[in-house]
CSV table of C-alpha atoms in Angstrom, one decimal:
chain,number,residue,atom,x,y,z
A,159,MET,CA,1.4,-78.0,-45.9
A,160,SER,CA,2.4,-77.6,-42.0
A,161,LYS,CA,0.6,-74.3,-40.3
A,162,SER,CA,3.4,-71.7,-39.4
A,163,ILE,CA,4.5,-71.6,-35.9
A,164,THR,CA,6.2,-68.3,-34.9
A,165,HIS,CA,6.9,-68.9,-31.4
A,166,PRO,CA,9.1,-71.0,-29.4
A,167,PHE,CA,8.2,-73.9,-28.2
A,168,GLU,CA,7.3,-74.4,-24.2
A,169,GLU,CA,9.7,-76.9,-24.0
A,170,LEU,CA,12.2,-74.7,-25.4
A,171,LEU,CA,11.1,-71.8,-23.1
A,172,ALA,CA,11.6,-73.6,-20.6
A,173,ALA,CA,15.3,-74.3,-20.9
A,174,TYR,CA,15.5,-70.9,-21.3
A,175,SER,CA,13.8,-69.7,-17.8
A,176,ALA,CA,16.1,-72.5,-16.6
A,177,GLY,CA,19.3,-71.3,-18.3
A,178,SER,CA,19.7,-74.7,-19.6
A,179,LEU,CA,20.0,-73.3,-23.7
A,180,PRO,CA,22.8,-73.2,-25.3
A,181,LEU,CA,23.8,-69.1,-25.1
A,182,SER,CA,23.5,-69.3,-29.0
A,183,GLN,CA,19.9,-70.5,-28.8
A,184,ALA,CA,19.0,-68.6,-26.7
A,185,LEU,CA,20.4,-65.3,-28.4
A,186,CYS,CA,16.5,-66.3,-30.2
A,187,ILE,CA,14.4,-66.7,-27.2
A,188,SER,CA,15.8,-63.6,-26.0
A,189,ALA,CA,15.1,-61.0,-29.8
A,190,HIS,CA,11.5,-62.4,-29.6
A,191,LEU,CA,10.6,-62.1,-26.5
A,192,GLU,CA,10.9,-58.7,-27.2
A,193,HIS,CA,8.6,-58.4,-29.4
A,194,CYS,CA,5.9,-60.9,-28.4
A,195,GLU,CA,4.2,-60.0,-25.0
A,196,SER,CA,2.3,-63.6,-25.1
A,197,CYS,CA,6.1,-65.6,-24.4
A,198,ALA,CA,7.7,-63.0,-21.5
A,199,GLN,CA,4.0,-63.9,-19.7
A,200,LYS,CA,5.1,-67.5,-20.3
A,201,LEU,CA,8.3,-66.4,-19.3
A,202,ALA,CA,7.9,-65.1,-16.3
A,203,ARG,CA,5.5,-67.9,-14.9
A,204,LEU,CA,8.0,-70.5,-15.9
A,205,ASN,CA,10.6,-68.5,-14.2
A,206,ARG,CA,8.1,-69.2,-11.1
A,207,VAL,CA,8.5,-72.8,-12.3
A,208,GLY,CA,11.8,-72.2,-11.4
A,209,SER,CA,12.0,-70.6,-8.1
A,210,GLU,CA,9.3,-72.8,-6.4
A,211,LEU,CA,11.3,-75.9,-7.8
A,212,MET,CA,14.5,-73.9,-5.9
A,213,GLN,CA,12.7,-73.6,-2.9
A,214,GLN,CA,11.8,-77.5,-2.8
A,215,LEU,CA,15.6,-78.3,-2.9
A,216,LYS,CA,17.2,-79.4,1.2
A,217,PRO,CA,18.7,-75.9,1.8
A,218,ALA,CA,22.6,-76.5,2.2
A,219,SER,CA,23.4,-74.2,4.9
A,220,ALA,CA,25.9,-71.8,4.7
A,221,SER,CA,28.8,-71.6,6.8
A,222,ASP,CA,29.4,-68.1,9.2
A,223,GLU,CA,33.1,-67.4,7.5
A,224,LEU,CA,31.0,-67.3,3.6
A,225,LYS,CA,28.6,-64.7,5.7
A,226,ASN,CA,31.1,-62.5,7.4
A,227,ARG,CA,33.9,-61.9,4.4
A,228,LEU,CA,30.5,-61.0,2.5
A,229,LEU,CA,28.8,-58.4,5.2
A,230,ASP,CA,32.5,-56.8,5.4
A,231,SER,CA,32.7,-57.1,2.0
A,232,LEU,CA,29.7,-54.2,1.2
A,233,ASP,CA,30.9,-50.9,2.1
A,234,SER,CA,33.1,-51.8,-0.7
A,235,LEU,CA,31.4,-52.1,-3.2
A,236,THR,CA,30.5,-49.6,-6.6
A,237,ALA,CA,28.3,-51.0,-9.1
A,238,ASP,CA,31.6,-51.6,-11.0
A,239,ASP,CA,31.0,-54.7,-10.2
A,240,LEU,CA,28.6,-55.4,-12.0
A,241,PRO,CA,27.9,-56.0,-15.4
A,242,GLU,CA,25.9,-53.2,-16.9
A,243,GLN,CA,22.3,-54.4,-19.1
A,244,ARG,CA,21.4,-52.4,-21.3
A,245,PRO,CA,18.6,-50.5,-21.0
A,246,LEU,CA,15.7,-52.1,-23.4
A,247,SER,CA,15.0,-49.5,-26.3
A,248,THR,CA,11.5,-48.9,-28.5
A,249,ASP,CA,13.4,-46.9,-31.5
A,250,SER,CA,15.4,-49.1,-32.8
A,251,SER,CA,14.7,-52.8,-34.7
A,252,ILE,CA,18.0,-54.4,-33.5
A,253,PRO,CA,17.4,-56.4,-29.6
A,254,ARG,CA,19.0,-55.3,-26.7
A,255,CYS,CA,21.0,-58.9,-27.0
A,256,LEU,CA,22.3,-58.2,-30.6
A,257,HIS,CA,24.4,-54.6,-29.6
A,258,GLN,CA,26.6,-56.5,-28.3
A,259,PHE,CA,27.7,-58.2,-32.1
A,260,ILE,CA,26.3,-54.2,-33.8
A,261,ASP,CA,27.4,-51.0,-32.5
A,262,ARG,CA,25.6,-49.4,-34.9
A,263,GLY,CA,23.2,-50.0,-37.5
A,264,TYR,CA,22.2,-52.7,-39.6
A,265,ASP,CA,24.0,-50.9,-42.3
A,266,ASP,CA,27.9,-50.6,-41.2
A,267,LEU,CA,28.5,-54.7,-40.9
A,268,PRO,CA,30.7,-56.3,-42.9
A,269,TRP,CA,27.8,-58.1,-45.0
A,270,LYS,CA,28.7,-60.5,-48.1
A,271,ARG,CA,27.1,-61.4,-50.1
A,272,VAL,CA,26.0,-65.4,-49.9
A,273,SER,CA,24.0,-65.7,-53.4
A,274,SER,CA,22.2,-62.8,-56.0
A,275,ASP,CA,19.4,-62.1,-53.7
A,276,ILE,CA,21.3,-63.3,-50.5
A,277,GLN,CA,23.9,-61.5,-48.1
A,278,SER,CA,25.0,-62.0,-44.5
A,279,VAL,CA,27.5,-61.5,-41.6
A,280,GLU,CA,28.8,-63.9,-38.9
A,281,LEU,CA,28.4,-62.5,-35.7
A,282,CYS,CA,29.9,-64.9,-33.2
A,283,ARG,CA,30.2,-69.2,-33.1
A,284,ASP,CA,28.0,-70.6,-29.7
A,285,SER,CA,30.9,-73.1,-27.9
A,286,ASN,CA,29.4,-75.8,-29.4
A,287,GLY,CA,30.0,-74.2,-33.5
A,288,ALA,CA,27.1,-73.4,-33.7
A,289,LYS,CA,26.6,-70.3,-36.1
A,290,VAL,CA,25.2,-67.7,-35.3
A,291,GLU,CA,24.7,-64.9,-38.3
A,292,LEU,CA,22.5,-62.6,-39.3
A,293,LEU,CA,20.7,-62.8,-43.5
A,294,LYS,CA,19.4,-59.9,-45.6
A,295,ILE,CA,17.2,-60.8,-48.8
A,296,LYS,CA,16.8,-58.1,-51.0
A,297,PRO,CA,13.2,-56.9,-51.9
A,298,GLY,CA,11.9,-59.6,-53.4
A,299,GLY,CA,14.2,-62.7,-52.7
A,300,SER,CA,15.1,-65.6,-52.9
A,301,ALA,CA,16.6,-66.9,-50.5
A,302,THR,CA,17.7,-71.0,-52.6
A,303,THR,CA,15.5,-74.4,-50.9
A,304,HIS,CA,18.3,-76.2,-48.7
A,305,THR,CA,18.3,-78.1,-45.5
A,306,HIS,CA,20.2,-78.5,-43.3
A,307,LEU,CA,22.2,-80.9,-41.1
A,308,GLY,CA,21.5,-79.5,-37.6
A,309,ASP,CA,18.1,-77.3,-37.1
A,310,GLU,CA,18.2,-73.8,-37.5
A,311,TYR,CA,16.7,-70.7,-35.5
A,312,THR,CA,15.8,-68.2,-37.0
A,313,VAL,CA,13.9,-64.9,-36.1
A,314,ILE,CA,13.3,-61.7,-37.9
A,315,LEU,CA,14.5,-58.5,-37.3
A,316,GLU,CA,13.3,-56.4,-40.0
A,317,GLY,CA,11.2,-57.0,-43.1
A,318,SER,CA,9.1,-60.1,-44.1
A,319,PHE,CA,8.8,-62.9,-46.1
A,320,SER,CA,6.5,-66.3,-46.8
A,321,ASP,CA,8.0,-70.0,-47.7
A,322,GLU,CA,5.2,-72.9,-48.4
A,323,ALA,CA,4.5,-73.0,-44.7
A,324,GLY,CA,2.9,-68.9,-44.3
A,325,VAL,CA,4.2,-65.6,-44.1
A,326,TYR,CA,6.6,-64.5,-41.5
A,327,ARG,CA,7.2,-61.1,-39.7
A,328,GLU,CA,9.2,-58.4,-37.4
A,329,GLY,CA,9.6,-60.8,-34.2
A,330,ASP,CA,8.7,-64.2,-35.5
A,331,PHE,CA,10.3,-67.3,-34.6
A,332,MET,CA,10.7,-70.6,-36.2
A,333,VAL,CA,12.8,-74.0,-35.7
A,334,ARG,CA,13.8,-76.2,-39.2
A,335,GLY,CA,15.6,-78.8,-38.4
A,336,THR,CA,16.5,-81.2,-41.2
A,337,GLU,CA,14.0,-82.5,-42.5
A,338,ASP,CA,12.5,-79.3,-44.0
A,339,GLN,CA,13.0,-78.6,-47.4
A,340,HIS,CA,12.0,-74.7,-47.7
A,341,THR,CA,11.9,-71.5,-50.0
A,342,PRO,CA,11.7,-68.4,-47.4
A,343,VAL,CA,10.9,-65.5,-50.2
A,344,ALA,CA,11.0,-62.0,-49.3
A,345,THR,CA,8.0,-59.9,-49.5
A,346,GLN,CA,8.5,-56.6,-52.4
A,347,ASP,CA,8.5,-54.2,-50.4
A,348,ARG,CA,11.8,-54.1,-48.3
A,349,GLU,CA,14.2,-56.0,-48.1
A,350,CYS,CA,14.6,-58.6,-44.4
A,351,ILE,CA,17.2,-59.4,-42.4
A,352,CYS,CA,17.1,-62.4,-40.3
A,353,LEU,CA,19.2,-63.6,-37.2
A,354,ALA,CA,20.1,-66.7,-37.9
A,355,VAL,CA,22.2,-69.7,-35.9
A,356,THR,CA,22.0,-73.5,-37.5
A,357,GLU,CA,24.0,-76.4,-35.6
A,358,GLY,CA,25.3,-77.4,-38.8
A,359,PRO,CA,25.8,-76.9,-42.3
A,360,VAL,CA,23.0,-75.7,-44.7
A,361,GLN,CA,23.1,-78.0,-47.4
A,362,PHE,CA,21.5,-76.2,-51.1
A,363,THR,CA,19.2,-78.4,-52.3
A,364,GLY,CA,19.3,-76.8,-55.4
A,365,LEU,CA,20.5,-78.9,-58.5
A,366,PHE,CA,23.2,-76.3,-58.9
A,367,SER,CA,24.4,-74.2,-56.0
A,368,ARG,CA,24.1,-78.5,-54.8
A,369,MET,CA,27.8,-77.7,-55.7
A,370,LEU,CA,28.5,-75.4,-53.3
A,371,ASN,CA,27.7,-78.2,-50.6
A,372,PRO,CA,31.5,-79.3,-50.1
A,373,LEU,CA,32.3,-75.8,-49.9
A,374,ILE,CA,30.1,-74.2,-47.7
A,375,ARG,CA,30.7,-77.8,-44.9
A,376,ARG,CA,34.1,-76.7,-45.4
A,377,ASN,CA,33.9,-73.9,-43.1
A,378,TYR,CA,32.6,-75.3,-40.0
A,379,ALA,CA,35.4,-77.8,-40.1
B,253,MET,CA,13.0,-86.5,-6.2
B,254,SER,CA,14.8,-87.5,-2.5
B,255,SER,CA,16.4,-84.3,-2.6
B,256,MET,CA,12.7,-82.5,-1.8
B,257,THR,CA,10.8,-81.7,-0.1
B,258,LYS,CA,7.4,-81.2,0.6
B,259,ARG,CA,8.3,-77.6,2.2
B,260,SER,CA,6.5,-74.2,1.1
B,261,ILE,CA,7.6,-70.7,2.5
B,262,PRO,CA,4.9,-69.5,4.7
B,263,SER,CA,3.8,-66.4,3.0
B,264,ASP,CA,4.0,-64.1,6.0
B,265,LYS,CA,8.3,-65.7,5.6
B,266,LEU,CA,8.1,-63.4,1.8
B,267,VAL,CA,6.6,-60.3,3.1
B,268,ALA,CA,9.8,-60.0,5.7
B,269,LEU,CA,11.8,-61.3,3.6
B,270,GLY,CA,10.9,-58.1,1.6
B,271,ALA,CA,10.7,-55.2,4.2
B,272,CYS,CA,13.9,-56.7,4.2
B,273,MET,CA,14.5,-55.5,0.4
B,274,THR,CA,12.9,-52.7,1.4
B,275,ARG,CA,15.9,-51.6,4.7
B,276,VAL,CA,18.5,-52.7,2.3
B,277,ALA,CA,17.5,-50.3,-0.6
B,278,ASN,CA,16.7,-47.1,1.4
B,279,ASP,CA,18.8,-48.0,4.7
B,280,ARG,CA,21.7,-50.1,3.3
B,281,ASP,CA,21.1,-52.0,6.8
B,282,LYS,CA,23.3,-54.0,7.1
B,283,SER,CA,21.2,-56.4,9.2
B,284,ALA,CA,18.5,-56.6,6.9
B,285,PHE,CA,20.9,-57.9,4.8
B,286,ALA,CA,22.5,-60.7,7.3
B,287,GLU,CA,18.6,-61.6,7.4
B,288,LEU,CA,18.4,-62.0,3.3
B,289,PHE,CA,21.3,-64.1,3.9
B,290,ASP,CA,20.4,-66.4,6.2
B,291,HIS,CA,17.1,-66.9,4.1
B,292,TYR,CA,18.6,-67.4,1.1
B,293,ALA,CA,22.5,-68.1,0.9
B,294,PRO,CA,21.6,-72.0,1.7
B,295,GLN,CA,19.1,-72.2,-0.9
B,296,ILE,CA,21.2,-70.9,-3.1
B,297,ARG,CA,24.4,-73.0,-2.3
B,298,ALA,CA,21.7,-76.1,-2.8
B,299,TYR,CA,20.7,-74.5,-6.1
B,300,SER,CA,24.4,-74.6,-7.0
B,301,LEU,CA,25.4,-78.5,-5.3
B,302,ALA,CA,22.0,-80.3,-7.7
B,303,ARG,CA,24.5,-78.9,-11.0
B,304,GLU,CA,27.7,-79.7,-8.8
B,305,PRO,CA,27.9,-82.1,-6.6
B,306,GLY,CA,30.0,-81.3,-4.4
B,307,SER,CA,31.8,-78.0,-5.5
B,308,ASP,CA,31.5,-76.6,-2.4
B,309,LEU,CA,33.7,-73.7,-3.1
B,310,VAL,CA,31.7,-73.0,-6.2
B,311,ALA,CA,28.4,-73.2,-3.7
B,312,ASP,CA,30.1,-70.2,-2.0
B,313,GLU,CA,30.7,-68.5,-4.7
B,314,LEU,CA,28.1,-68.3,-6.8
B,315,VAL,CA,26.4,-67.5,-3.2
B,316,GLN,CA,29.0,-64.3,-3.0
B,317,GLU,CA,27.4,-63.0,-6.9
B,318,VAL,CA,24.1,-63.5,-6.1
B,319,MET,CA,23.9,-61.8,-2.7
B,320,THR,CA,26.7,-58.9,-4.2
B,321,ARG,CA,24.1,-58.2,-6.9
B,322,VAL,CA,21.7,-58.1,-4.3
B,323,TRP,CA,23.2,-55.1,-2.2
B,324,LEU,CA,24.1,-54.0,-5.4
B,325,LYS,CA,20.4,-53.7,-6.6
B,326,ALA,CA,18.5,-53.6,-4.1
B,327,SER,CA,17.2,-50.2,-4.9
B,328,SER,CA,16.2,-51.5,-8.3
B,329,TYR,CA,13.6,-54.8,-7.1
B,330,ASN,CA,10.6,-53.3,-7.6
B,331,SER,CA,8.4,-55.9,-5.0
B,332,SER,CA,5.1,-54.6,-7.2
B,333,LEU,CA,6.5,-56.7,-10.2
B,334,ALA,CA,8.3,-59.0,-9.1
B,335,ASN,CA,8.6,-61.3,-6.5
B,336,LEU,CA,11.1,-61.4,-4.9
B,337,ASN,CA,11.6,-65.7,-4.4
B,338,THR,CA,11.8,-65.6,-8.1
B,339,TRP,CA,14.0,-62.5,-8.7
B,340,ILE,CA,15.9,-64.5,-6.3
B,341,PHE,CA,16.2,-67.1,-8.0
B,342,THR,CA,17.2,-65.0,-12.0
B,343,LEU,CA,19.5,-63.8,-9.9
B,344,ALA,CA,21.4,-66.8,-9.4
B,345,ARG,CA,20.2,-68.7,-12.5
B,346,ASN,CA,21.6,-65.7,-14.0
B,347,CYS,CA,24.9,-66.2,-12.4
B,348,ARG,CA,25.2,-69.0,-12.8
B,349,ILE,CA,25.2,-68.7,-16.9
B,350,ASP,CA,27.8,-66.4,-16.3
B,351,TYR,CA,30.9,-68.6,-14.1
B,352,LEU,CA,29.9,-71.7,-16.5
B,353,ARG,CA,30.4,-69.6,-19.0
B,354,ARG,CA,33.1,-67.7,-17.5
B,355,ASN,CA,34.6,-71.6,-17.0
B,356,SER,CA,33.5,-73.1,-19.8
B,357,ARG,CA,35.8,-75.5,-21.6
B,358,TYR,CA,34.9,-74.2,-25.3
B,359,ALA,CA,34.9,-70.8,-25.4
B,360,THR,CA,32.2,-68.9,-27.0
B,361,GLU,CA,32.2,-65.3,-26.7
B,362,ILE,CA,28.0,-65.0,-26.5
B,363,ASP,CA,27.8,-62.4,-23.5
B,364,PRO,CA,24.4,-63.4,-21.6
B,365,THR,CA,24.1,-60.3,-19.6
B,366,ASP,CA,22.1,-58.4,-22.1
B,367,MET,CA,20.0,-61.5,-22.8
B,368,PHE,CA,18.1,-62.6,-19.2
B,369,ASN,CA,16.5,-59.5,-18.0
B,370,GLU,CA,17.9,-59.3,-14.5
B,371,MET,CA,13.9,-57.8,-13.2
B,372,ALA,CA,12.0,-61.4,-13.7
B,373,ASP,CA,8.5,-59.6,-14.5
B,374,GLU,CA,10.3,-56.8,-17.0
B,375,GLY,CA,6.7,-55.8,-19.4
B,376,PRO,CA,4.0,-57.6,-18.0
B,377,ASP,CA,0.6,-55.0,-17.4
B,378,PRO,CA,-0.5,-54.2,-14.3
B,379,PHE,CA,-3.5,-56.2,-14.8
B,380,GLN,CA,-1.9,-59.2,-15.2
B,381,LEU,CA,0.0,-59.1,-11.3
B,382,ALA,CA,-3.0,-59.1,-9.6
B,383,GLN,CA,-3.3,-63.1,-11.0
B,384,GLN,CA,0.0,-63.8,-9.6
B,385,SER,CA,-0.5,-65.6,-6.1
B,386,ARG,CA,-3.2,-67.3,-7.3
B,387,ALA,CA,-0.3,-68.2,-10.1
B,388,GLU,CA,1.9,-69.3,-7.6
B,389,GLU,CA,0.2,-71.1,-5.6
B,390,SER,CA,-1.0,-73.3,-8.5
B,391,ILE,CA,2.4,-73.5,-9.4
B,392,ARG,CA,3.4,-74.9,-6.1
B,393,GLU,CA,0.3,-76.9,-5.7
B,394,GLY,CA,0.5,-77.9,-9.4
B,395,LEU,CA,4.4,-79.8,-8.8
B,396,LYS,CA,3.1,-81.9,-5.5
B,397,GLN,CA,1.3,-83.9,-8.4
B,398,LEU,CA,3.4,-84.3,-10.8
B,399,PRO,CA,3.6,-88.2,-11.7
B,400,ARG,CA,7.7,-88.2,-10.6
B,401,GLU,CA,8.4,-89.0,-14.1
B,402,GLN,CA,7.4,-85.6,-14.6
B,403,SER,CA,9.6,-83.6,-11.8
B,404,GLU,CA,12.2,-86.3,-12.7
B,405,ILE,CA,11.9,-83.6,-16.2
B,406,LEU,CA,11.7,-80.3,-14.1
B,407,THR,CA,14.4,-80.9,-12.1
B,408,LYS,CA,17.3,-82.0,-13.9
B,409,VAL,CA,16.4,-79.6,-16.8
B,410,TYR,CA,15.9,-76.2,-14.2
B,411,LEU,CA,18.2,-77.6,-11.2
B,412,GLU,CA,21.2,-79.6,-12.5
B,413,GLY,CA,20.7,-76.6,-15.6
B,414,LYS,CA,20.9,-80.4,-18.1
B,415,SER,CA,19.2,-79.2,-22.1
B,416,HIS,CA,17.4,-81.9,-23.1
B,417,GLN,CA,20.2,-83.6,-25.1
B,418,GLN,CA,22.0,-84.5,-21.7
B,419,ALA,CA,18.7,-85.2,-19.9
B,420,SER,CA,18.2,-88.0,-22.6
B,421,ASP,CA,21.5,-89.4,-22.6
B,422,GLU,CA,21.3,-89.5,-18.8
B,423,LEU,CA,17.7,-90.8,-18.7
B,424,LYS,CA,18.4,-93.4,-22.1
B,425,LEU,CA,14.8,-91.7,-22.9
B,426,PRO,CA,14.7,-90.0,-27.2
B,427,LEU,CA,15.1,-86.9,-27.2
B,428,GLY,CA,11.4,-86.6,-28.4
B,429,THR,CA,10.0,-88.1,-25.2
B,430,VAL,CA,12.2,-85.7,-22.6
B,431,LYS,CA,10.4,-82.8,-25.0
B,432,SER,CA,7.3,-83.9,-24.8
B,433,ARG,CA,7.0,-84.9,-20.6
B,434,VAL,CA,8.7,-80.7,-19.7
B,435,ARG,CA,5.3,-80.0,-22.2
B,436,LEU,CA,3.0,-82.5,-19.8
B,437,ALA,CA,4.2,-80.9,-16.7
B,438,LEU,CA,3.8,-77.0,-18.4
B,439,LYS,CA,0.7,-78.6,-18.7
B,440,LYS,CA,-0.4,-79.9,-15.6
B,441,LEU,CA,0.6,-76.9,-14.0
B,442,GLU,CA,-0.9,-74.3,-16.2
B,443,VAL,CA,1.9,-72.8,-16.4
B,444,LEU,CA,1.3,-71.4,-19.8
B,445,VAL,CA,-2.6,-70.4,-19.5
B,446,VAL,CA,-2.0,-67.2,-20.5
B,447,ARG,CA,-5.5,-65.2,-18.6
């Protein structure tokens, strides 16, 4: 049994800081950061690394034309010229980065049944084809043993679940690779809602549910 | 690493730039803004050109985006929370992400606006702040001493904006090696020690 890891690996956090992570994965990191002070502090330092690297580049001089054009435009600039960032909210378990997909609350989303224990709702696709969805596991419910064709990134938004490797709580982040088989089970007291990003279709490995695989794979065509 | 120099900004330069920020925020002072432009525009252009060599138009557009944000967000910039250089880096990074998304061949509906904090250090408690200038000095010194293969990876990821997979393809290294080099570099820089 491997020890459970509930924070992003350093190199993943660094890629987020560098802005070189696919946006679907960055969504997961962003959701985790709202819950995790220690990763937020690491990120602040990683941003400093980026800043130092940028300062060490040989400066590429800017033209007077660019400078004058910009100075001339200042008086006509208004706040409307900027994308407005929502404030961080403390009274909602919906992370700031997910408000773009969730207007009111989790309950109002068009959940679809996946199994007797699981419902899901697709939020969007990334440009690399990765699927971004929410999963809702009923109290005590089990997400069928499954593996993945690509990596799966998960952040717990509400509730908690456990699998062979340990117990996961609100804000916890995990990556499962193609070689991992796991059986997450939600705790008995409440349902569990997760943000899940899968790079390729999920493979069900149970005897019966294996028959679902061709159907599921078709959704990724 | 040929584009890297040993140049580093003396901190009194940073203090002077910080004073410009205050004048921009409080007095809407255009000459102070011009000073910020003179210092940061060439850095921002270099950052853009590191990813897209030869694309001067893209570089100019990034300067325009970042400096527009500097002008409009000057009053929300808090020097006690974020180092000015780091703030400019995060703005440049965010603008670049935005630009790439708008101009990507493969569309995505994911809007990055709410994913990356505009204030670099939103959050950390004030006790941490005292440690920051020291941390910055150690990161700068550490970068100079990194083995070439490690600084090369950081350059690819941070400046050229390459994913681990792209870095692995370009350097003809296994993906695992790319990841472990990033991890080793960060360990050497002591970035991840939470004090």
